[in-house]
Amino acid sequence: CARCPRRRSPHAPPQVLALMASKTSLVVLCNEALMVTILFGHLLKRLFFGRLREAEVEHLHERSWYAITETCLAMTIFREEFNVRFVGLFTGLLFSKIFHWLVQDRIAFMEQTPAVSLRTHARMLTLMLGLFVLDACALHGAVSHTLTRGPSVMLLFGFEYLILTSSVSSTFGKYALHMNDVRLGGRWADKSVYLFYLELVTDLFHMVVYLAFFLLICTYYGLPLHIMRDLYLTCRSFKTRVTDFLRYRAITANMNERFPDAT
C-alpha cells in the first residue's frame, strides 16, 4: 500500500510522496521521462552520427522490434518484479543497445569508405569509449545487486550488459584492424585472418554467456524463452565459423601438397 509507513522515506517531501501515490501523476512523470530520453537520444545521434543512412535506420527498426519482443517474453519470467523500476531499466538498456547497433553499422560503413575525416574517427572513438564505460558500470551494478540481494531481474540486465560490453569491444577490435590496414596502404594480407579469429572468439564468448545465463535462469525461474533465438543463432554462427576454419585448413594443406611453390 502506498500509505504504508514502511514505504515512506523520512527524507522525502510530501509532494514527492503524493506524486508517487497517484497513478495518474506517475503516468505523467513516466511519459515526461520518456520524452526527455528520446530528446536526449536525438541530441546524441546528431552529435555523433549526424544524418543516419537508410540502411542504418532499417537495421535499427528491425533490431528494436526483436529487442522489444524478447523483453516482452522476459516479462513472463520476471512478472512478479514488473514495476516502474523495471520499465526504467529496460528503457535505459534499449537506449544503450540502439547506440551499439549504430556504432556497428557506422564502423562497417567506414571500412568501405575510402576517405573518412578525422572528426568522424574522433566521434566513433569517443562514443565507443563512452559505451564501454557505461556497460562496465551497469554490469558492475547488476552483479553487486545480485550478490547482495540474490537472484532477481538484475540477472537479465547484467547478462545484457555483459553481451553489450563484449560487442563494443569486438567493434573496437574491428576498427583497430581496419586502421592498421589503412596504415599499411590496404596491403595487409593477414587482416582477414585476424578478423576471422576475432569474430570466432566473440561468438565463442557469447555462446558461453548465453548457455550460462540459460542454465542460471532455468535453475531459479524456468525456461527462458526470450533468449532461445539468440542462443540458437550464436551456436549456429560459431559452428559455421569452426566448419569454415577446418575446411580452410584442409584446402590449404592439400594445395601445398599438390602444387609446388611458384618460381
PDB file of C-alpha atoms in Angstrom:
ATOM      1  CA  CYS A   1       0.000   0.000   0.000  1.00  0.00           C
ATOM      2  CA  ALA A   2       1.277   3.475  -0.824  1.00  0.00           C
ATOM      3  CA  ARG A   3       0.239   4.685   2.645  1.00  0.00           C
ATOM      4  CA  CYS A   4       2.248   2.029   4.433  1.00  0.00           C
ATOM      5  CA  PRO A   5       4.777   3.705   6.799  1.00  0.00           C
ATOM      6  CA  ARG A   6       7.482   1.245   5.755  1.00  0.00           C
ATOM      7  CA  ARG A   7       7.397   2.575   2.191  1.00  0.00           C
ATOM      8  CA  ARG A   8       7.666   6.194   3.212  1.00  0.00           C
ATOM      9  CA  SER A   9      11.082   7.763   3.166  1.00  0.00           C
ATOM     10  CA  PRO A  10      11.783  10.010   6.182  1.00  0.00           C
ATOM     11  CA  HIS A  11      13.628  12.430   3.913  1.00  0.00           C
ATOM     12  CA  ALA A  12      11.085  12.520   1.053  1.00  0.00           C
ATOM     13  CA  PRO A  13       8.987  15.700   0.724  1.00  0.00           C
ATOM     14  CA  PRO A  14       5.203  15.311   0.962  1.00  0.00           C
ATOM     15  CA  GLN A  15       4.841  16.452  -2.649  1.00  0.00           C
ATOM     16  CA  VAL A  16       7.005  13.543  -3.843  1.00  0.00           C
ATOM     17  CA  LEU A  17       5.006  11.054  -1.774  1.00  0.00           C
ATOM     18  CA  ALA A  18       1.766  12.422  -3.219  1.00  0.00           C
ATOM     19  CA  LEU A  19       3.028  12.132  -6.781  1.00  0.00           C
ATOM     20  CA  MET A  20       4.248   8.580  -6.252  1.00  0.00           C
ATOM     21  CA  ALA A  21       0.960   7.560  -4.644  1.00  0.00           C
ATOM     22  CA  SER A  22      -1.147   8.858  -7.553  1.00  0.00           C
ATOM     23  CA  LYS A  23      -1.260   6.590 -10.601  1.00  0.00           C
ATOM     24  CA  THR A  24      -2.162   9.483 -12.881  1.00  0.00           C
ATOM     25  CA  SER A  25       0.790  11.539 -11.699  1.00  0.00           C
ATOM     26  CA  LEU A  26       3.070   8.534 -12.059  1.00  0.00           C
ATOM     27  CA  VAL A  27       1.969   8.019 -15.683  1.00  0.00           C
ATOM     28  CA  VAL A  28       2.581  11.697 -16.440  1.00  0.00           C
ATOM     29  CA  LEU A  29       6.039  11.574 -14.868  1.00  0.00           C
ATOM     30  CA  CYS A  30       6.931   8.408 -16.804  1.00  0.00           C
ATOM     31  CA  ASN A  31       5.742   9.973 -20.053  1.00  0.00           C
ATOM     32  CA  GLU A  32       7.806  13.093 -19.370  1.00  0.00           C
ATOM     33  CA  ALA A  33      10.872  10.974 -18.591  1.00  0.00           C
ATOM     34  CA  LEU A  34      10.367   9.063 -21.851  1.00  0.00           C
ATOM     35  CA  MET A  35      10.166  12.281 -23.871  1.00  0.00           C
ATOM     36  CA  VAL A  36      13.329  13.620 -22.219  1.00  0.00           C
ATOM     37  CA  THR A  37      15.102  10.341 -23.021  1.00  0.00           C
ATOM     38  CA  ILE A  38      14.032  10.500 -26.677  1.00  0.00           C
ATOM     39  CA  LEU A  39      15.181  14.121 -26.994  1.00  0.00           C
ATOM     40  CA  PHE A  40      18.499  13.238 -25.370  1.00  0.00           C
ATOM     41  CA  GLY A  41      18.874  10.335 -27.796  1.00  0.00           C
ATOM     42  CA  HIS A  42      18.261  12.605 -30.784  1.00  0.00           C
ATOM     43  CA  LEU A  43      20.857  15.031 -29.414  1.00  0.00           C
ATOM     44  CA  LEU A  44      23.471  12.283 -29.089  1.00  0.00           C
ATOM     45  CA  LYS A  45      22.586  10.959 -32.537  1.00  0.00           C
ATOM     46  CA  ARG A  46      23.078  14.385 -34.061  1.00  0.00           C
ATOM     47  CA  LEU A  47      26.328  14.866 -32.169  1.00  0.00           C
ATOM     48  CA  PHE A  48      27.993  11.536 -33.024  1.00  0.00           C
ATOM     49  CA  PHE A  49      26.354  10.389 -36.257  1.00  0.00           C
ATOM     50  CA  GLY A  50      24.733  13.357 -37.915  1.00  0.00           C
ATOM     51  CA  ARG A  51      22.264  12.137 -40.520  1.00  0.00           C
ATOM     52  CA  LEU A  52      21.634   8.388 -40.445  1.00  0.00           C
ATOM     53  CA  ARG A  53      21.775   6.381 -43.656  1.00  0.00           C
ATOM     54  CA  GLU A  54      18.710   4.468 -44.848  1.00  0.00           C
ATOM     55  CA  ALA A  55      20.385   1.113 -44.141  1.00  0.00           C
ATOM     56  CA  GLU A  56      21.141   2.178 -40.566  1.00  0.00           C
ATOM     57  CA  VAL A  57      17.536   3.258 -39.965  1.00  0.00           C
ATOM     58  CA  GLU A  58      16.238  -0.006 -41.415  1.00  0.00           C
ATOM     59  CA  HIS A  59      18.559  -2.111 -39.266  1.00  0.00           C
ATOM     60  CA  LEU A  60      17.635  -0.013 -36.236  1.00  0.00           C
ATOM     61  CA  HIS A  61      13.909  -0.639 -36.677  1.00  0.00           C
ATOM     62  CA  GLU A  62      14.417  -4.355 -37.253  1.00  0.00           C
ATOM     63  CA  ARG A  63      16.658  -4.866 -34.239  1.00  0.00           C
ATOM     64  CA  SER A  64      14.462  -2.714 -31.988  1.00  0.00           C
ATOM     65  CA  TRP A  65      11.443  -4.845 -32.842  1.00  0.00           C
ATOM     66  CA  TYR A  66      13.306  -8.018 -31.874  1.00  0.00           C
ATOM     67  CA  ALA A  67      14.605  -6.428 -28.656  1.00  0.00           C
ATOM     68  CA  ILE A  68      11.120  -5.328 -27.573  1.00  0.00           C
ATOM     69  CA  THR A  69       9.662  -8.743 -28.411  1.00  0.00           C
ATOM     70  CA  GLU A  70      12.332 -10.546 -26.419  1.00  0.00           C
ATOM     71  CA  THR A  71      11.765  -8.232 -23.452  1.00  0.00           C
ATOM     72  CA  CYS A  72       8.026  -8.963 -23.534  1.00  0.00           C
ATOM     73  CA  LEU A  73       8.879 -12.662 -23.354  1.00  0.00           C
ATOM     74  CA  ALA A  74      11.290 -11.974 -20.494  1.00  0.00           C
ATOM     75  CA  MET A  75       8.500 -10.271 -18.556  1.00  0.00           C
ATOM     76  CA  THR A  76       6.681 -13.615 -18.400  1.00  0.00           C
ATOM     77  CA  ILE A  77       9.564 -14.901 -16.272  1.00  0.00           C
ATOM     78  CA  PHE A  78      10.067 -11.797 -14.136  1.00  0.00           C
ATOM     79  CA  ARG A  79       6.389 -10.805 -13.997  1.00  0.00           C
ATOM     80  CA  GLU A  80       6.447 -10.560 -10.206  1.00  0.00           C
ATOM     81  CA  GLU A  81       9.138  -7.861 -10.445  1.00  0.00           C
ATOM     82  CA  PHE A  82       7.462  -5.832 -13.186  1.00  0.00           C
ATOM     83  CA  ASN A  83       7.192  -2.244 -11.953  1.00  0.00           C
ATOM     84  CA  VAL A  84       8.275   1.292 -12.793  1.00  0.00           C
ATOM     85  CA  ARG A  85      11.876   0.423 -11.968  1.00  0.00           C
ATOM     86  CA  PHE A  86      11.835  -2.423 -14.473  1.00  0.00           C
ATOM     87  CA  VAL A  87      10.443  -0.128 -17.180  1.00  0.00           C
ATOM     88  CA  GLY A  88      13.158   2.436 -16.451  1.00  0.00           C
ATOM     89  CA  LEU A  89      15.911  -0.177 -16.601  1.00  0.00           C
ATOM     90  CA  PHE A  90      14.545  -1.581 -19.844  1.00  0.00           C
ATOM     91  CA  THR A  91      14.356   1.901 -21.388  1.00  0.00           C
ATOM     92  CA  GLY A  92      17.980   2.544 -20.469  1.00  0.00           C
ATOM     93  CA  LEU A  93      19.002  -0.834 -21.861  1.00  0.00           C
ATOM     94  CA  LEU A  94      17.210  -0.229 -25.163  1.00  0.00           C
ATOM     95  CA  PHE A  95      18.729   3.260 -25.318  1.00  0.00           C
ATOM     96  CA  SER A  96      22.204   1.759 -24.929  1.00  0.00           C
ATOM     97  CA  LYS A  97      21.529  -1.007 -27.457  1.00  0.00           C
ATOM     98  CA  ILE A  98      20.469   1.496 -30.108  1.00  0.00           C
ATOM     99  CA  PHE A  99      23.808   3.282 -29.992  1.00  0.00           C
ATOM    100  CA  HIS A 100      25.694  -0.023 -30.009  1.00  0.00           C
ATOM    101  CA  TRP A 101      23.874  -1.001 -33.208  1.00  0.00           C
ATOM    102  CA  LEU A 102      24.534   2.376 -34.794  1.00  0.00           C
ATOM    103  CA  VAL A 103      28.241   2.159 -33.949  1.00  0.00           C
ATOM    104  CA  GLN A 104      28.485  -1.289 -35.539  1.00  0.00           C
ATOM    105  CA  ASP A 105      26.810  -0.137 -38.745  1.00  0.00           C
ATOM    106  CA  ARG A 106      28.832   3.080 -38.936  1.00  0.00           C
ATOM    107  CA  ILE A 107      32.152   1.267 -38.406  1.00  0.00           C
ATOM    108  CA  ALA A 108      31.201  -1.210 -41.149  1.00  0.00           C
ATOM    109  CA  PHE A 109      30.405   1.732 -43.424  1.00  0.00           C
ATOM    110  CA  MET A 110      33.727   3.424 -42.612  1.00  0.00           C
ATOM    111  CA  GLU A 111      35.584   0.265 -43.648  1.00  0.00           C
ATOM    112  CA  GLN A 112      34.079   0.601 -47.145  1.00  0.00           C
ATOM    113  CA  THR A 113      34.637   4.353 -47.433  1.00  0.00           C
ATOM    114  CA  PRO A 114      37.983   5.427 -48.932  1.00  0.00           C
ATOM    115  CA  ALA A 115      38.176   8.834 -47.224  1.00  0.00           C
ATOM    116  CA  VAL A 116      36.936   9.396 -43.669  1.00  0.00           C
ATOM    117  CA  SER A 117      37.508  12.639 -41.808  1.00  0.00           C
ATOM    118  CA  LEU A 118      39.414  12.795 -38.536  1.00  0.00           C
ATOM    119  CA  ARG A 119      36.325  14.261 -36.920  1.00  0.00           C
ATOM    120  CA  THR A 120      34.363  11.098 -37.704  1.00  0.00           C
ATOM    121  CA  HIS A 121      37.140   8.931 -36.259  1.00  0.00           C
ATOM    122  CA  ALA A 122      37.188  11.041 -33.092  1.00  0.00           C
ATOM    123  CA  ARG A 123      33.410  10.754 -32.749  1.00  0.00           C
ATOM    124  CA  MET A 124      33.420   6.964 -33.070  1.00  0.00           C
ATOM    125  CA  LEU A 125      36.325   6.511 -30.658  1.00  0.00           C
ATOM    126  CA  THR A 126      34.694   8.762 -28.079  1.00  0.00           C
ATOM    127  CA  LEU A 127      31.353   7.002 -28.407  1.00  0.00           C
ATOM    128  CA  MET A 128      32.868   3.518 -28.195  1.00  0.00           C
ATOM    129  CA  LEU A 129      34.799   4.516 -25.070  1.00  0.00           C
ATOM    130  CA  GLY A 130      31.676   6.021 -23.511  1.00  0.00           C
ATOM    131  CA  LEU A 131      29.586   2.944 -24.289  1.00  0.00           C
ATOM    132  CA  PHE A 132      32.244   0.640 -22.847  1.00  0.00           C
ATOM    133  CA  VAL A 133      32.400   2.628 -19.597  1.00  0.00           C
ATOM    134  CA  LEU A 134      28.595   2.740 -19.378  1.00  0.00           C
ATOM    135  CA  ASP A 135      28.303  -1.012 -19.968  1.00  0.00           C
ATOM    136  CA  ALA A 136      31.006  -1.787 -17.419  1.00  0.00           C
ATOM    137  CA  CYS A 137      29.349   0.399 -14.754  1.00  0.00           C
ATOM    138  CA  ALA A 138      25.914  -1.109 -15.405  1.00  0.00           C
ATOM    139  CA  LEU A 139      27.372  -4.623 -15.320  1.00  0.00           C
ATOM    140  CA  HIS A 140      29.130  -3.901 -12.021  1.00  0.00           C
ATOM    141  CA  GLY A 141      25.902  -2.551 -10.526  1.00  0.00           C
ATOM    142  CA  ALA A 142      23.887  -5.579 -11.646  1.00  0.00           C
ATOM    143  CA  VAL A 143      26.469  -8.044 -10.307  1.00  0.00           C
ATOM    144  CA  SER A 144      26.747  -6.210  -6.976  1.00  0.00           C
ATOM    145  CA  HIS A 145      22.955  -6.144  -6.591  1.00  0.00           C
ATOM    146  CA  THR A 146      22.708  -9.874  -7.367  1.00  0.00           C
ATOM    147  CA  LEU A 147      25.464 -10.840  -4.955  1.00  0.00           C
ATOM    148  CA  THR A 148      23.943  -8.694  -2.207  1.00  0.00           C
ATOM    149  CA  ARG A 149      20.218  -9.461  -2.570  1.00  0.00           C
ATOM    150  CA  GLY A 150      20.182 -12.716  -4.514  1.00  0.00           C
ATOM    151  CA  PRO A 151      18.734 -13.619  -7.936  1.00  0.00           C
ATOM    152  CA  SER A 152      16.317 -11.066  -9.364  1.00  0.00           C
ATOM    153  CA  VAL A 153      15.538  -9.267 -12.592  1.00  0.00           C
ATOM    154  CA  MET A 154      19.022  -7.760 -12.359  1.00  0.00           C
ATOM    155  CA  LEU A 155      20.295 -11.092 -13.705  1.00  0.00           C
ATOM    156  CA  LEU A 156      18.671 -10.228 -17.006  1.00  0.00           C
ATOM    157  CA  PHE A 157      20.185  -6.747 -17.186  1.00  0.00           C
ATOM    158  CA  GLY A 158      23.603  -7.971 -16.039  1.00  0.00           C
ATOM    159  CA  PHE A 159      23.585 -10.564 -18.801  1.00  0.00           C
ATOM    160  CA  GLU A 160      22.510  -7.984 -21.401  1.00  0.00           C
ATOM    161  CA  TYR A 161      25.210  -5.501 -20.428  1.00  0.00           C
ATOM    162  CA  LEU A 162      27.846  -8.246 -20.462  1.00  0.00           C
ATOM    163  CA  ILE A 163      26.885  -9.028 -24.068  1.00  0.00           C
ATOM    164  CA  LEU A 164      26.967  -5.313 -24.923  1.00  0.00           C
ATOM    165  CA  THR A 165      30.422  -4.936 -23.354  1.00  0.00           C
ATOM    166  CA  SER A 166      31.685  -7.800 -25.477  1.00  0.00           C
ATOM    167  CA  SER A 167      30.026  -6.370 -28.602  1.00  0.00           C
ATOM    168  CA  VAL A 168      31.547  -2.906 -28.264  1.00  0.00           C
ATOM    169  CA  SER A 169      34.954  -4.475 -27.564  1.00  0.00           C
ATOM    170  CA  SER A 170      34.621  -6.568 -30.729  1.00  0.00           C
ATOM    171  CA  THR A 171      33.596  -3.478 -32.707  1.00  0.00           C
ATOM    172  CA  PHE A 172      36.659  -1.622 -31.453  1.00  0.00           C
ATOM    173  CA  GLY A 173      38.811  -4.603 -32.424  1.00  0.00           C
ATOM    174  CA  LYS A 174      37.433  -4.492 -35.978  1.00  0.00           C
ATOM    175  CA  TYR A 175      38.059  -0.758 -36.077  1.00  0.00           C
ATOM    176  CA  ALA A 176      41.665  -1.242 -34.918  1.00  0.00           C
ATOM    177  CA  LEU A 177      42.265  -3.903 -37.590  1.00  0.00           C
ATOM    178  CA  HIS A 178      40.830  -1.599 -40.247  1.00  0.00           C
ATOM    179  CA  MET A 179      43.023   1.308 -39.158  1.00  0.00           C
ATOM    180  CA  ASN A 180      46.111  -0.890 -39.278  1.00  0.00           C
ATOM    181  CA  ASP A 181      45.164  -1.953 -42.791  1.00  0.00           C
ATOM    182  CA  VAL A 182      44.766   1.712 -43.775  1.00  0.00           C
ATOM    183  CA  ARG A 183      48.173   2.468 -42.281  1.00  0.00           C
ATOM    184  CA  LEU A 184      49.704  -0.226 -44.480  1.00  0.00           C
ATOM    185  CA  GLY A 185      48.001   1.129 -47.572  1.00  0.00           C
ATOM    186  CA  GLY A 186      45.436  -1.659 -47.858  1.00  0.00           C
ATOM    187  CA  ARG A 187      48.142  -4.293 -48.389  1.00  0.00           C
ATOM    188  CA  TRP A 188      47.834  -6.122 -45.075  1.00  0.00           C
ATOM    189  CA  ALA A 189      47.415  -9.730 -46.152  1.00  0.00           C
ATOM    190  CA  ASP A 190      46.759 -11.074 -42.647  1.00  0.00           C
ATOM    191  CA  LYS A 191      43.823  -8.777 -41.900  1.00  0.00           C
ATOM    192  CA  SER A 192      41.193 -11.372 -42.832  1.00  0.00           C
ATOM    193  CA  VAL A 193      42.906 -13.953 -40.611  1.00  0.00           C
ATOM    194  CA  TYR A 194      42.871 -11.690 -37.530  1.00  0.00           C
ATOM    195  CA  LEU A 195      39.304 -10.623 -38.300  1.00  0.00           C
ATOM    196  CA  PHE A 196      38.219 -14.241 -38.504  1.00  0.00           C
ATOM    197  CA  TYR A 197      39.802 -15.101 -35.164  1.00  0.00           C
ATOM    198  CA  LEU A 198      38.248 -12.008 -33.566  1.00  0.00           C
ATOM    199  CA  GLU A 199      34.757 -12.992 -34.715  1.00  0.00           C
ATOM    200  CA  LEU A 200      35.391 -16.605 -33.684  1.00  0.00           C
ATOM    201  CA  VAL A 201      36.409 -15.619 -30.154  1.00  0.00           C
ATOM    202  CA  THR A 202      33.445 -13.221 -29.899  1.00  0.00           C
ATOM    203  CA  ASP A 203      30.969 -15.915 -30.953  1.00  0.00           C
ATOM    204  CA  LEU A 204      32.532 -18.388 -28.527  1.00  0.00           C
ATOM    205  CA  PHE A 205      32.275 -15.911 -25.648  1.00  0.00           C
ATOM    206  CA  HIS A 206      28.656 -15.075 -26.486  1.00  0.00           C
ATOM    207  CA  MET A 207      27.763 -18.744 -26.710  1.00  0.00           C
ATOM    208  CA  VAL A 208      29.285 -19.459 -23.281  1.00  0.00           C
ATOM    209  CA  VAL A 209      27.467 -16.456 -21.764  1.00  0.00           C
ATOM    210  CA  TYR A 210      24.134 -17.472 -23.316  1.00  0.00           C
ATOM    211  CA  LEU A 211      24.497 -21.051 -22.061  1.00  0.00           C
ATOM    212  CA  ALA A 212      25.448 -19.897 -18.562  1.00  0.00           C
ATOM    213  CA  PHE A 213      22.503 -17.499 -18.433  1.00  0.00           C
ATOM    214  CA  PHE A 214      20.174 -20.187 -19.782  1.00  0.00           C
ATOM    215  CA  LEU A 215      21.194 -22.630 -17.052  1.00  0.00           C
ATOM    216  CA  LEU A 216      21.042 -19.948 -14.367  1.00  0.00           C
ATOM    217  CA  ILE A 217      17.514 -18.831 -15.287  1.00  0.00           C
ATOM    218  CA  CYS A 218      16.344 -22.449 -15.581  1.00  0.00           C
ATOM    219  CA  THR A 219      17.623 -23.058 -12.063  1.00  0.00           C
ATOM    220  CA  TYR A 220      15.865 -20.118 -10.377  1.00  0.00           C
ATOM    221  CA  TYR A 221      12.895 -19.243 -12.598  1.00  0.00           C
ATOM    222  CA  GLY A 222      12.112 -21.522 -15.520  1.00  0.00           C
ATOM    223  CA  LEU A 223      12.661 -21.871 -19.245  1.00  0.00           C
ATOM    224  CA  PRO A 224      13.907 -18.506 -20.656  1.00  0.00           C
ATOM    225  CA  LEU A 225      12.091 -18.323 -23.977  1.00  0.00           C
ATOM    226  CA  HIS A 226      13.380 -14.844 -24.752  1.00  0.00           C
ATOM    227  CA  ILE A 227      16.976 -15.987 -25.364  1.00  0.00           C
ATOM    228  CA  MET A 228      16.229 -19.125 -27.354  1.00  0.00           C
ATOM    229  CA  ARG A 229      16.552 -17.301 -30.669  1.00  0.00           C
ATOM    230  CA  ASP A 230      19.833 -15.569 -29.743  1.00  0.00           C
ATOM    231  CA  LEU A 231      21.238 -18.788 -28.306  1.00  0.00           C
ATOM    232  CA  TYR A 232      20.421 -20.701 -31.493  1.00  0.00           C
ATOM    233  CA  LEU A 233      21.847 -18.002 -33.783  1.00  0.00           C
ATOM    234  CA  THR A 234      25.041 -17.732 -31.737  1.00  0.00           C
ATOM    235  CA  CYS A 235      25.594 -21.503 -31.670  1.00  0.00           C
ATOM    236  CA  ARG A 236      24.921 -21.753 -35.413  1.00  0.00           C
ATOM    237  CA  SER A 237      27.297 -18.879 -36.169  1.00  0.00           C
ATOM    238  CA  PHE A 238      30.049 -20.430 -34.049  1.00  0.00           C
ATOM    239  CA  LYS A 239      29.559 -23.824 -35.690  1.00  0.00           C
ATOM    240  CA  THR A 240      29.687 -22.253 -39.163  1.00  0.00           C
ATOM    241  CA  ARG A 241      32.927 -20.427 -38.390  1.00  0.00           C
ATOM    242  CA  VAL A 242      34.571 -23.547 -36.987  1.00  0.00           C
ATOM    243  CA  THR A 243      33.476 -25.550 -40.046  1.00  0.00           C
ATOM    244  CA  ASP A 244      34.833 -22.872 -42.382  1.00  0.00           C
ATOM    245  CA  PHE A 245      38.118 -22.826 -40.490  1.00  0.00           C
ATOM    246  CA  LEU A 246      38.514 -26.614 -40.720  1.00  0.00           C
ATOM    247  CA  ARG A 247      37.720 -26.543 -44.438  1.00  0.00           C
ATOM    248  CA  TYR A 248      40.214 -23.757 -44.973  1.00  0.00           C
ATOM    249  CA  ARG A 249      42.970 -25.689 -43.219  1.00  0.00           C
ATOM    250  CA  ALA A 250      42.175 -28.828 -45.208  1.00  0.00           C
ATOM    251  CA  ILE A 251      42.168 -26.948 -48.535  1.00  0.00           C
ATOM    252  CA  THR A 252      45.411 -25.091 -47.873  1.00  0.00           C
ATOM    253  CA  ALA A 253      47.146 -28.282 -46.739  1.00  0.00           C
ATOM    254  CA  ASN A 254      46.005 -30.060 -49.906  1.00  0.00           C
ATOM    255  CA  MET A 255      47.172 -27.182 -52.116  1.00  0.00           C
ATOM    256  CA  ASN A 256      50.625 -27.185 -50.532  1.00  0.00           C
ATOM    257  CA  GLU A 257      50.956 -30.898 -51.237  1.00  0.00           C
ATOM    258  CA  ARG A 258      49.598 -30.904 -54.796  1.00  0.00           C
ATOM    259  CA  PHE A 259      51.105 -27.714 -56.199  1.00  0.00           C
ATOM    260  CA  PRO A 260      54.772 -26.641 -55.994  1.00  0.00           C
ATOM    261  CA  ASP A 261      55.763 -23.138 -54.987  1.00  0.00           C
ATOM    262  CA  ALA A 262      55.947 -20.584 -57.795  1.00  0.00           C
ATOM    263  CA  THR A 263      59.429 -19.821 -59.065  1.00  0.00           C
TER     264      THR A 263
END
